[in-house]
Tab-separated table of C-alpha atoms and ligand atoms in Angstrom:
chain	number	residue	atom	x	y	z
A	10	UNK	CA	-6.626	9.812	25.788
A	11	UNK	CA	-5.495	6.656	23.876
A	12	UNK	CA	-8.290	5.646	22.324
A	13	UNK	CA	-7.062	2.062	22.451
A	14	UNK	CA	-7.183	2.500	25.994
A	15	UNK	CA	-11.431	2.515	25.988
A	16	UNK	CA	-14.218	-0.152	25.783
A	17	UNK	CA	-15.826	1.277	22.870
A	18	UNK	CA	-12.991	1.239	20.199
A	19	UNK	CA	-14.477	-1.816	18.576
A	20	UNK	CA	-17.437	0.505	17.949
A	21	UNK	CA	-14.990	3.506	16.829
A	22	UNK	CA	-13.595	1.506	14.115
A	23	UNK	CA	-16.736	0.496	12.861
A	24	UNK	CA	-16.939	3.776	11.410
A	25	UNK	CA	-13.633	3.333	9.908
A	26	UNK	CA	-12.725	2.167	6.158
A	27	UNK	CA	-8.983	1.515	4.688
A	28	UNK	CA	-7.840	2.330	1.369
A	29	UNK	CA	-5.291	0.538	-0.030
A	30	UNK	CA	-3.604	2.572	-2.523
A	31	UNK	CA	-1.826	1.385	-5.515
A	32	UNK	CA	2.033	0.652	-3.848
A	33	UNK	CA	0.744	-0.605	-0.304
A	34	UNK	CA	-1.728	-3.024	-0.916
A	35	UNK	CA	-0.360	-5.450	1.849
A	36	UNK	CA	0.672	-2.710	4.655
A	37	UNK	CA	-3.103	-1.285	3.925
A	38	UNK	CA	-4.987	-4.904	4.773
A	39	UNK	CA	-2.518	-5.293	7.624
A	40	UNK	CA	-3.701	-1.975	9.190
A	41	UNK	CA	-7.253	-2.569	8.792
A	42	UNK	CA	-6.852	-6.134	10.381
A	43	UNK	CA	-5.324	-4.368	13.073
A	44	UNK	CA	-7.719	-1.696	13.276
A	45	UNK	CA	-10.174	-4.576	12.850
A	46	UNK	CA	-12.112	-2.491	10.448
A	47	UNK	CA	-13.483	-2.561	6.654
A	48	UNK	CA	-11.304	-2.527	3.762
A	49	UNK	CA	-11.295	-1.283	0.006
A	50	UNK	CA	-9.339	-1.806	-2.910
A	51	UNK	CA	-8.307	0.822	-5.155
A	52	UNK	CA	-8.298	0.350	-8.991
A	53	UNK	CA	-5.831	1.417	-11.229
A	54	UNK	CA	-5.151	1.721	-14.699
A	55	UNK	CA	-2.590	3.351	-16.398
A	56	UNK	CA	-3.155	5.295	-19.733
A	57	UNK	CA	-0.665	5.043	-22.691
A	58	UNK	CA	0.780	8.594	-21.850
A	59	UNK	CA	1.611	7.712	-18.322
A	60	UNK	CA	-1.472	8.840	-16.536
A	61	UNK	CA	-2.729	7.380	-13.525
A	62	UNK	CA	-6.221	6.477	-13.487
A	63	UNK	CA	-7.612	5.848	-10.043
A	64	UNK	CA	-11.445	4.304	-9.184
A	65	UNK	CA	-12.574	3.098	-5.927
A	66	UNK	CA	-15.353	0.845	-5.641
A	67	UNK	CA	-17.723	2.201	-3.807
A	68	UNK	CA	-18.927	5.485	-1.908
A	69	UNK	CA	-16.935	6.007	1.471
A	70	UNK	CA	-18.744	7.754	4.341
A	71	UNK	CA	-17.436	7.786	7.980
A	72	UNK	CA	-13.219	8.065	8.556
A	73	UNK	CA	-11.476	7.110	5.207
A	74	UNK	CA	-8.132	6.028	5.588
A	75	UNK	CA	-5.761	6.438	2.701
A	76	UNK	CA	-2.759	4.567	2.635
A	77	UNK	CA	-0.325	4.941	-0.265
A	78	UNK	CA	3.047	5.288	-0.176
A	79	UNK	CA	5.331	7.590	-2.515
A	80	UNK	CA	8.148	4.788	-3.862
A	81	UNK	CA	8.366	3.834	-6.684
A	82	UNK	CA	8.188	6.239	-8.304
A	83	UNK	CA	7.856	9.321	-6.144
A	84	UNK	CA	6.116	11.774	-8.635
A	85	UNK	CA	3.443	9.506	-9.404
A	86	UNK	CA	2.528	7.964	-6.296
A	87	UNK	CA	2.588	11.304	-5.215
A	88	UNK	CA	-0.001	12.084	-7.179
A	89	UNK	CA	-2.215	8.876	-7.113
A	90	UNK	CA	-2.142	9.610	-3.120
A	91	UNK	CA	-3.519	13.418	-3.601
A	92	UNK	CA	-5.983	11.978	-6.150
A	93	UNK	CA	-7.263	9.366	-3.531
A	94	UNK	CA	-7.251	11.918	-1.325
A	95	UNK	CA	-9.628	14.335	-3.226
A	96	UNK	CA	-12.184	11.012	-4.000
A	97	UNK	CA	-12.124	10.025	-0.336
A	98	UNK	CA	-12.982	13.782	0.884
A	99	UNK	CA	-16.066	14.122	-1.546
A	100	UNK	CA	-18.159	12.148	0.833
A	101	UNK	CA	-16.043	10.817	3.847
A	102	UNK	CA	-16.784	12.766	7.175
A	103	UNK	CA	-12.692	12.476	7.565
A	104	UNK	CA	-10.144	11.806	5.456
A	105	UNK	CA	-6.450	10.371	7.274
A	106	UNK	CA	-3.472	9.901	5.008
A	107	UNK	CA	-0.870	7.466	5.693
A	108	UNK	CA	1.843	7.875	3.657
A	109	UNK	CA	4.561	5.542	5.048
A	110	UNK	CA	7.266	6.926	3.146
A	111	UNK	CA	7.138	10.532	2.236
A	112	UNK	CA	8.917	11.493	-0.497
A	113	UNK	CA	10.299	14.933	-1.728
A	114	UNK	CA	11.330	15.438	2.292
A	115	UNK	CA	15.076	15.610	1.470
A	116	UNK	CA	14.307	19.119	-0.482
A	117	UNK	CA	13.421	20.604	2.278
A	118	UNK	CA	15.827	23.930	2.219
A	119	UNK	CA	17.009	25.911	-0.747
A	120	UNK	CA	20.191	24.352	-0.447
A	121	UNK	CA	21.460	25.889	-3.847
A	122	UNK	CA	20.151	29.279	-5.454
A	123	UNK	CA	17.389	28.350	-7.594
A	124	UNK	CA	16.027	25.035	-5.942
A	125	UNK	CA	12.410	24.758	-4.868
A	126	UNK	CA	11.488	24.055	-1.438
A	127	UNK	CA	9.504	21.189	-2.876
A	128	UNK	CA	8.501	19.800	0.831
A	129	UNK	CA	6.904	22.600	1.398
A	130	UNK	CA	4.713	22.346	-1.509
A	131	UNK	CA	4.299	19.186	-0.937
A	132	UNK	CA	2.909	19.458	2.848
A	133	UNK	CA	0.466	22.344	1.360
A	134	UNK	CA	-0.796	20.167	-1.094
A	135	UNK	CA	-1.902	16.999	0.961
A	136	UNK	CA	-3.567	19.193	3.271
A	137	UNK	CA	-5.136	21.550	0.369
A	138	UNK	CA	-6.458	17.914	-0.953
A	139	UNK	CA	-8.250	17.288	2.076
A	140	UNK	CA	-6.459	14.957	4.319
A	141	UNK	CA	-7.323	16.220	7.701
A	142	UNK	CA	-4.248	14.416	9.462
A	143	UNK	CA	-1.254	13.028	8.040
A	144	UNK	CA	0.953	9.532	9.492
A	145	UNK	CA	4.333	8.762	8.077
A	146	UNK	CA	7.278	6.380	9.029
A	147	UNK	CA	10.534	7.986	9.892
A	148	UNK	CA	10.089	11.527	8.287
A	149	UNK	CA	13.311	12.755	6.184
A	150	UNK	CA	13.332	16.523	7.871
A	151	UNK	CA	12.297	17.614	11.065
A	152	UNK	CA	12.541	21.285	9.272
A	153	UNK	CA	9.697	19.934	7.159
A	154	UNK	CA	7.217	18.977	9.824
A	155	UNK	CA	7.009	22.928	10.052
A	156	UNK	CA	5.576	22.863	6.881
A	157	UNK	CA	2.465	21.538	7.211
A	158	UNK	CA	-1.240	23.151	7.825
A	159	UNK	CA	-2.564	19.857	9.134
A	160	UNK	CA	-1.906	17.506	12.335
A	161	UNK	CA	1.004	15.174	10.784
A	162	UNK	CA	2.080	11.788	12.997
A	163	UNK	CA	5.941	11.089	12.535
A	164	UNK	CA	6.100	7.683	13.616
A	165	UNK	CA	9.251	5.753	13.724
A	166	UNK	CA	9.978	2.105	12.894
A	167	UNK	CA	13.233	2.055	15.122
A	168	UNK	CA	11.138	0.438	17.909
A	169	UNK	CA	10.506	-2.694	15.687
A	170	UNK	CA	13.880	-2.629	14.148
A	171	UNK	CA	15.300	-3.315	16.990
A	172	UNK	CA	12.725	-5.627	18.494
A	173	UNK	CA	14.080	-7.423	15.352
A	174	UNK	CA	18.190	-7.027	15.798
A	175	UNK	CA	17.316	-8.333	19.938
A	176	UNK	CA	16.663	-11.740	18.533
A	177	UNK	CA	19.634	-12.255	16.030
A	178	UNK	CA	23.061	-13.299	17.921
A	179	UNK	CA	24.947	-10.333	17.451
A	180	UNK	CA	28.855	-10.414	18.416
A	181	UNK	CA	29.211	-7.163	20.166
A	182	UNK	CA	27.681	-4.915	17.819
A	183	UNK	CA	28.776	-1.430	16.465
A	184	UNK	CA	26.022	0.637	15.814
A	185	UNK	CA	27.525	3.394	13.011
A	186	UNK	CA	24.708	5.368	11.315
A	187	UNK	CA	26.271	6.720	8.007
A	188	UNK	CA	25.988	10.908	8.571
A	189	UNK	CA	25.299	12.854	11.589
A	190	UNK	CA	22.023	14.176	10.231
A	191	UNK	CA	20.668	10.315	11.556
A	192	UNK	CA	22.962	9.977	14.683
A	193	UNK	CA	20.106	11.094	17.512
A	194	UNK	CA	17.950	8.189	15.857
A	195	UNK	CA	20.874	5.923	15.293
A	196	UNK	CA	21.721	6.431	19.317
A	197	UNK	CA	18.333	5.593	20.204
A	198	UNK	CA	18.142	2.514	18.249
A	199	UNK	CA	21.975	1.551	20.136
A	200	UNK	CA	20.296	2.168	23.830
A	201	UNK	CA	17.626	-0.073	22.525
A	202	UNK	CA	20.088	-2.697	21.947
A	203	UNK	CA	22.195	-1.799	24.726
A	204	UNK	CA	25.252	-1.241	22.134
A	205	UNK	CA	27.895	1.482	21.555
A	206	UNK	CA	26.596	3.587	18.612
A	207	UNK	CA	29.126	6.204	16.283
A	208	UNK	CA	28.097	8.375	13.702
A	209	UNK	CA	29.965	9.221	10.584
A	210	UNK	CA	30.469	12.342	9.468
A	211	UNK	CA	29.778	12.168	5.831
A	212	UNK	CA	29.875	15.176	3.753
A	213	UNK	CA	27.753	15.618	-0.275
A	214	UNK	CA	28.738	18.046	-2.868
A	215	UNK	CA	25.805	19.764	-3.396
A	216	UNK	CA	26.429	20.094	-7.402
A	217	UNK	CA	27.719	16.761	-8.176
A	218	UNK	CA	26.089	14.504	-5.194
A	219	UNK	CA	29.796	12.886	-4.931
A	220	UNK	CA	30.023	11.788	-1.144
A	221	UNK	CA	32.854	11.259	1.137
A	222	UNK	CA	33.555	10.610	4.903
A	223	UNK	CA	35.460	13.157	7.278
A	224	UNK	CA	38.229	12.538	9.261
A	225	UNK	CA	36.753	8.917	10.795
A	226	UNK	CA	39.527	7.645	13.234
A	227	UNK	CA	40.187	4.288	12.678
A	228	UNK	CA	38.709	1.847	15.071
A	229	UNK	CA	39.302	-1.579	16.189
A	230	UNK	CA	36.323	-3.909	15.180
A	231	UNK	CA	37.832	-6.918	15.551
A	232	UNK	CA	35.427	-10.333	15.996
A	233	UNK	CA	32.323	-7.297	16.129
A	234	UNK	CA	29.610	-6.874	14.070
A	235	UNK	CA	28.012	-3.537	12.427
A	236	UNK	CA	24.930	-2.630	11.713
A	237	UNK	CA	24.880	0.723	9.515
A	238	UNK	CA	21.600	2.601	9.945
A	239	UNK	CA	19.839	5.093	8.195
A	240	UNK	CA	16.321	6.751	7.517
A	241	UNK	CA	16.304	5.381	3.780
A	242	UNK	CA	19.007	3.757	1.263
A	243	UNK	CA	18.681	5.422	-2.498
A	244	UNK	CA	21.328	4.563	-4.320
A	245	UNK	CA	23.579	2.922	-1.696
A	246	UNK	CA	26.413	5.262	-1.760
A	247	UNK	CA	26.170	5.876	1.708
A	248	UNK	CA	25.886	2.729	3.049
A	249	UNK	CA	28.744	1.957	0.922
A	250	UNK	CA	30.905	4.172	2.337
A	251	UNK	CA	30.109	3.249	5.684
A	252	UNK	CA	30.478	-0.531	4.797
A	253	UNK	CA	34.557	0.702	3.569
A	254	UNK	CA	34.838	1.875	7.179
A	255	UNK	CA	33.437	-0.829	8.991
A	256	UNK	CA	35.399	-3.148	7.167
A	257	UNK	CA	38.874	-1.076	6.978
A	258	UNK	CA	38.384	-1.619	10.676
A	259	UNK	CA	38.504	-4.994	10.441
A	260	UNK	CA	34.780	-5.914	11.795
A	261	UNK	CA	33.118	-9.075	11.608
A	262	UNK	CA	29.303	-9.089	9.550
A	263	UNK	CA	28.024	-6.037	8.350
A	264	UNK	CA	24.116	-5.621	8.370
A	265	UNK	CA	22.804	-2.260	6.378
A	266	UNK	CA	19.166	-1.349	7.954
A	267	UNK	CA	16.818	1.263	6.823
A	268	UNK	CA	13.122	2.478	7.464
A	269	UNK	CA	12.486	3.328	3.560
A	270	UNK	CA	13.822	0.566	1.075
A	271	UNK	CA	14.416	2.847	-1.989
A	272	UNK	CA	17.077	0.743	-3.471
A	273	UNK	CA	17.222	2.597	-7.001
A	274	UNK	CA	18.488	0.462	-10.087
A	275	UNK	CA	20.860	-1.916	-8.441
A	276	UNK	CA	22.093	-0.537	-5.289
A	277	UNK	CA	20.788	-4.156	-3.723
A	278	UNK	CA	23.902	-5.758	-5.564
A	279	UNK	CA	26.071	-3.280	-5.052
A	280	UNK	CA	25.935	-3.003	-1.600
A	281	UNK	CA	26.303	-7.044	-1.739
A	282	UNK	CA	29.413	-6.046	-3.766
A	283	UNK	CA	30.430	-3.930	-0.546
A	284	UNK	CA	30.591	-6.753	1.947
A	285	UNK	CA	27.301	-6.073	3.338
A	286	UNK	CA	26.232	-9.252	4.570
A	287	UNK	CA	22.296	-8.139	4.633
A	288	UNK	CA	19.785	-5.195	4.336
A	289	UNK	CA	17.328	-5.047	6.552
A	290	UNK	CA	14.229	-3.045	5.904
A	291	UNK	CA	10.589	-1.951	6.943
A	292	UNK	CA	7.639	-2.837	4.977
A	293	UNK	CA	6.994	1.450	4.166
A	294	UNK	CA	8.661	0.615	1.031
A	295	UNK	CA	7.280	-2.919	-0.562
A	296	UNK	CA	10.809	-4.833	-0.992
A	297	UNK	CA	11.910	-8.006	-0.173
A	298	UNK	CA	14.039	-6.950	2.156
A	299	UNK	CA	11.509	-6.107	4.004
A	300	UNK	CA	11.087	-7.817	7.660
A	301	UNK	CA	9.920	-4.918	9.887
A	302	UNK	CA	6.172	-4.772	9.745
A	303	UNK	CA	5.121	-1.039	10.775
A	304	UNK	CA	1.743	-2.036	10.552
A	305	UNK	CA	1.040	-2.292	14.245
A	306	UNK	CA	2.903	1.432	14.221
A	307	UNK	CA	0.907	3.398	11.973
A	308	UNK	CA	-2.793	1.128	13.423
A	309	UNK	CA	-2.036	3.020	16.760
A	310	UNK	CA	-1.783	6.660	15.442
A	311	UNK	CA	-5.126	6.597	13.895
A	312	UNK	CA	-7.706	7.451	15.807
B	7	R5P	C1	20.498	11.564	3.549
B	7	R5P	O1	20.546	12.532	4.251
B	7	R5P	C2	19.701	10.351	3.888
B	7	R5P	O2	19.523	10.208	5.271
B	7	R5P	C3	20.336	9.111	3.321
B	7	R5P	O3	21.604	8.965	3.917
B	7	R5P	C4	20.507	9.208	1.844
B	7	R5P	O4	19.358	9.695	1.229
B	7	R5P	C5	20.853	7.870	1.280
B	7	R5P	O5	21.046	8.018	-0.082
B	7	R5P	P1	22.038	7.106	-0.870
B	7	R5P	O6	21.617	5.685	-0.605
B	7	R5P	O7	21.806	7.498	-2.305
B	7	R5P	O8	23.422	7.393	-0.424
């Protein structure tokens, strides 16, 4: 049962205190407003050598909610989130981690001979820490969710994302996510908007990361517009090559959305560069491309 759904939540939440970690300040106070409950600030200061040193201000008792995502950068957020993890667990009842965007997801097979399944080890670790559930946004690998010991919440942003395409005029629109591997959410997000939805089939050489696109039959996109969707944008090479497309097919504006805002170095201008007309993001990520607050999304998994 929802427990959203019951008189007594107000009381519930009472019990209920929101960390904000270091890179999600803003999503964490939105949450607890939601939530209606008590929030704390984490403290952080970072030694010479690169060290992360975490305090929080008080002692936390009841359900602790962590919330710290893993961007930028992915190692040590990583670790400032297992770290405010282990404080929270030495005296809440309950310790929740929200970790809007997940990193290390993408290594999720040994792809090459050698490679660490570092998803793995990173699922083992957050519940090893002590979070007794985990929430994300829009999880990389559904091969990963296998890999965790505790209860993890894979919510999805698409919802919202589309709640916010519904009220911008869109001519027609093409829905092309850039690789298959995002197509089933891609389609969903289409049916949302009641448009036609292709996927491309894009192809990475596992040694040198160089991408390119597979037999794509030309189209005729004429007067539409596109909106290229994927989980997350890192460098912007796929979104890139999926703007070429779009636009070798003549369309009209091309919009580039994504759950996770990575946007390394300056993939922003290059994928202005590319004819994309705007990104669109969700607030996972702290960007200012941001304009799909998942707040409301993650408030409703935790109970
Ligand atoms: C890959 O499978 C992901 O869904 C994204 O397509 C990819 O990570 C985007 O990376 P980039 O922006 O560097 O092309």
């Amino acid at each position: 049962m929802n427990v959203k759904t019951l008189n007594f939540r107000p009381i519930l939440y009472l019990l209920f205190t929101v960390i904000g970690g270091s890179q999600s300040k803003e999503l964490a106070r939105k949450i607890a407003s939601k939530l209606d409950c008590k929030y704390v600030d984490s403290k952080i200061t970072i030694f010479p050598d690169g060290e992360s040193k975490i305090t929080l201000p008080e002692t936390l008792t009841g359900t602790v909610v962590v919330v710290q995502t893993t961007y930028p950068h992915a190692d040590t957020n990583m670790m400032r989130a297992l770290a405010l993890i282990a404080k929270a667990k030495k005296t809440a009842s309950r310790v929740i981690a929200v970790i809007p965007y997940l990193c290390y997801m993408r290594q999720d097979m040994e792809f090459l001979p050698g490679e660490i399944v570092t998803s793995k080890m990173v699922a083992k670790l957050l519940g090893a820490t002590g979070a007794a559930k985990i929430i994300t946004v829009d999880i990389h690998s559904n091969l990963a969710v296998n890999y965790f010991d505790v209860p993890l919440v894979n919510t999805s942003a698409i919802p919202k994302m589309a709640g916010y395409f519904r009220k911008l005029d869109l001519k027609c629109p093409m829905i092309i996510s850039p690789d298959l591997f995002w197509s089933k959410k891609a389609k969903q997000f289409a049916e949302m908007l009641g448009a036609e939805q292709i996927a491309l089939n894009k192809q990475r050489d596992r040694k040198t990361g160089k991408l390119k696109i597979l037999h794509q039959k030309n189209l005729d996109l004429s007067g539409r517009d596109v909106v290229l969707i994927d989980d997350m944008i890192s460098t912007g090479n796929s979104m890139i090559l999926a703007a070429r497309y779009a636009k070798s097919c003549y369309c009209r504006r091309i919009f580039a959305v994504c759950t996770h805002p990575l946007l390394v170095d300056n993939a922003e201008k290059r994928l202005m560069d590319a004819d994309i007309d705007k990104i669109i993001s969700s607030n996972t990520i702290e960007h200012k491309t941001n304009q799909v607050d998942v707040s409301d999304i993650i408030a409703q998994s935790i109970e």
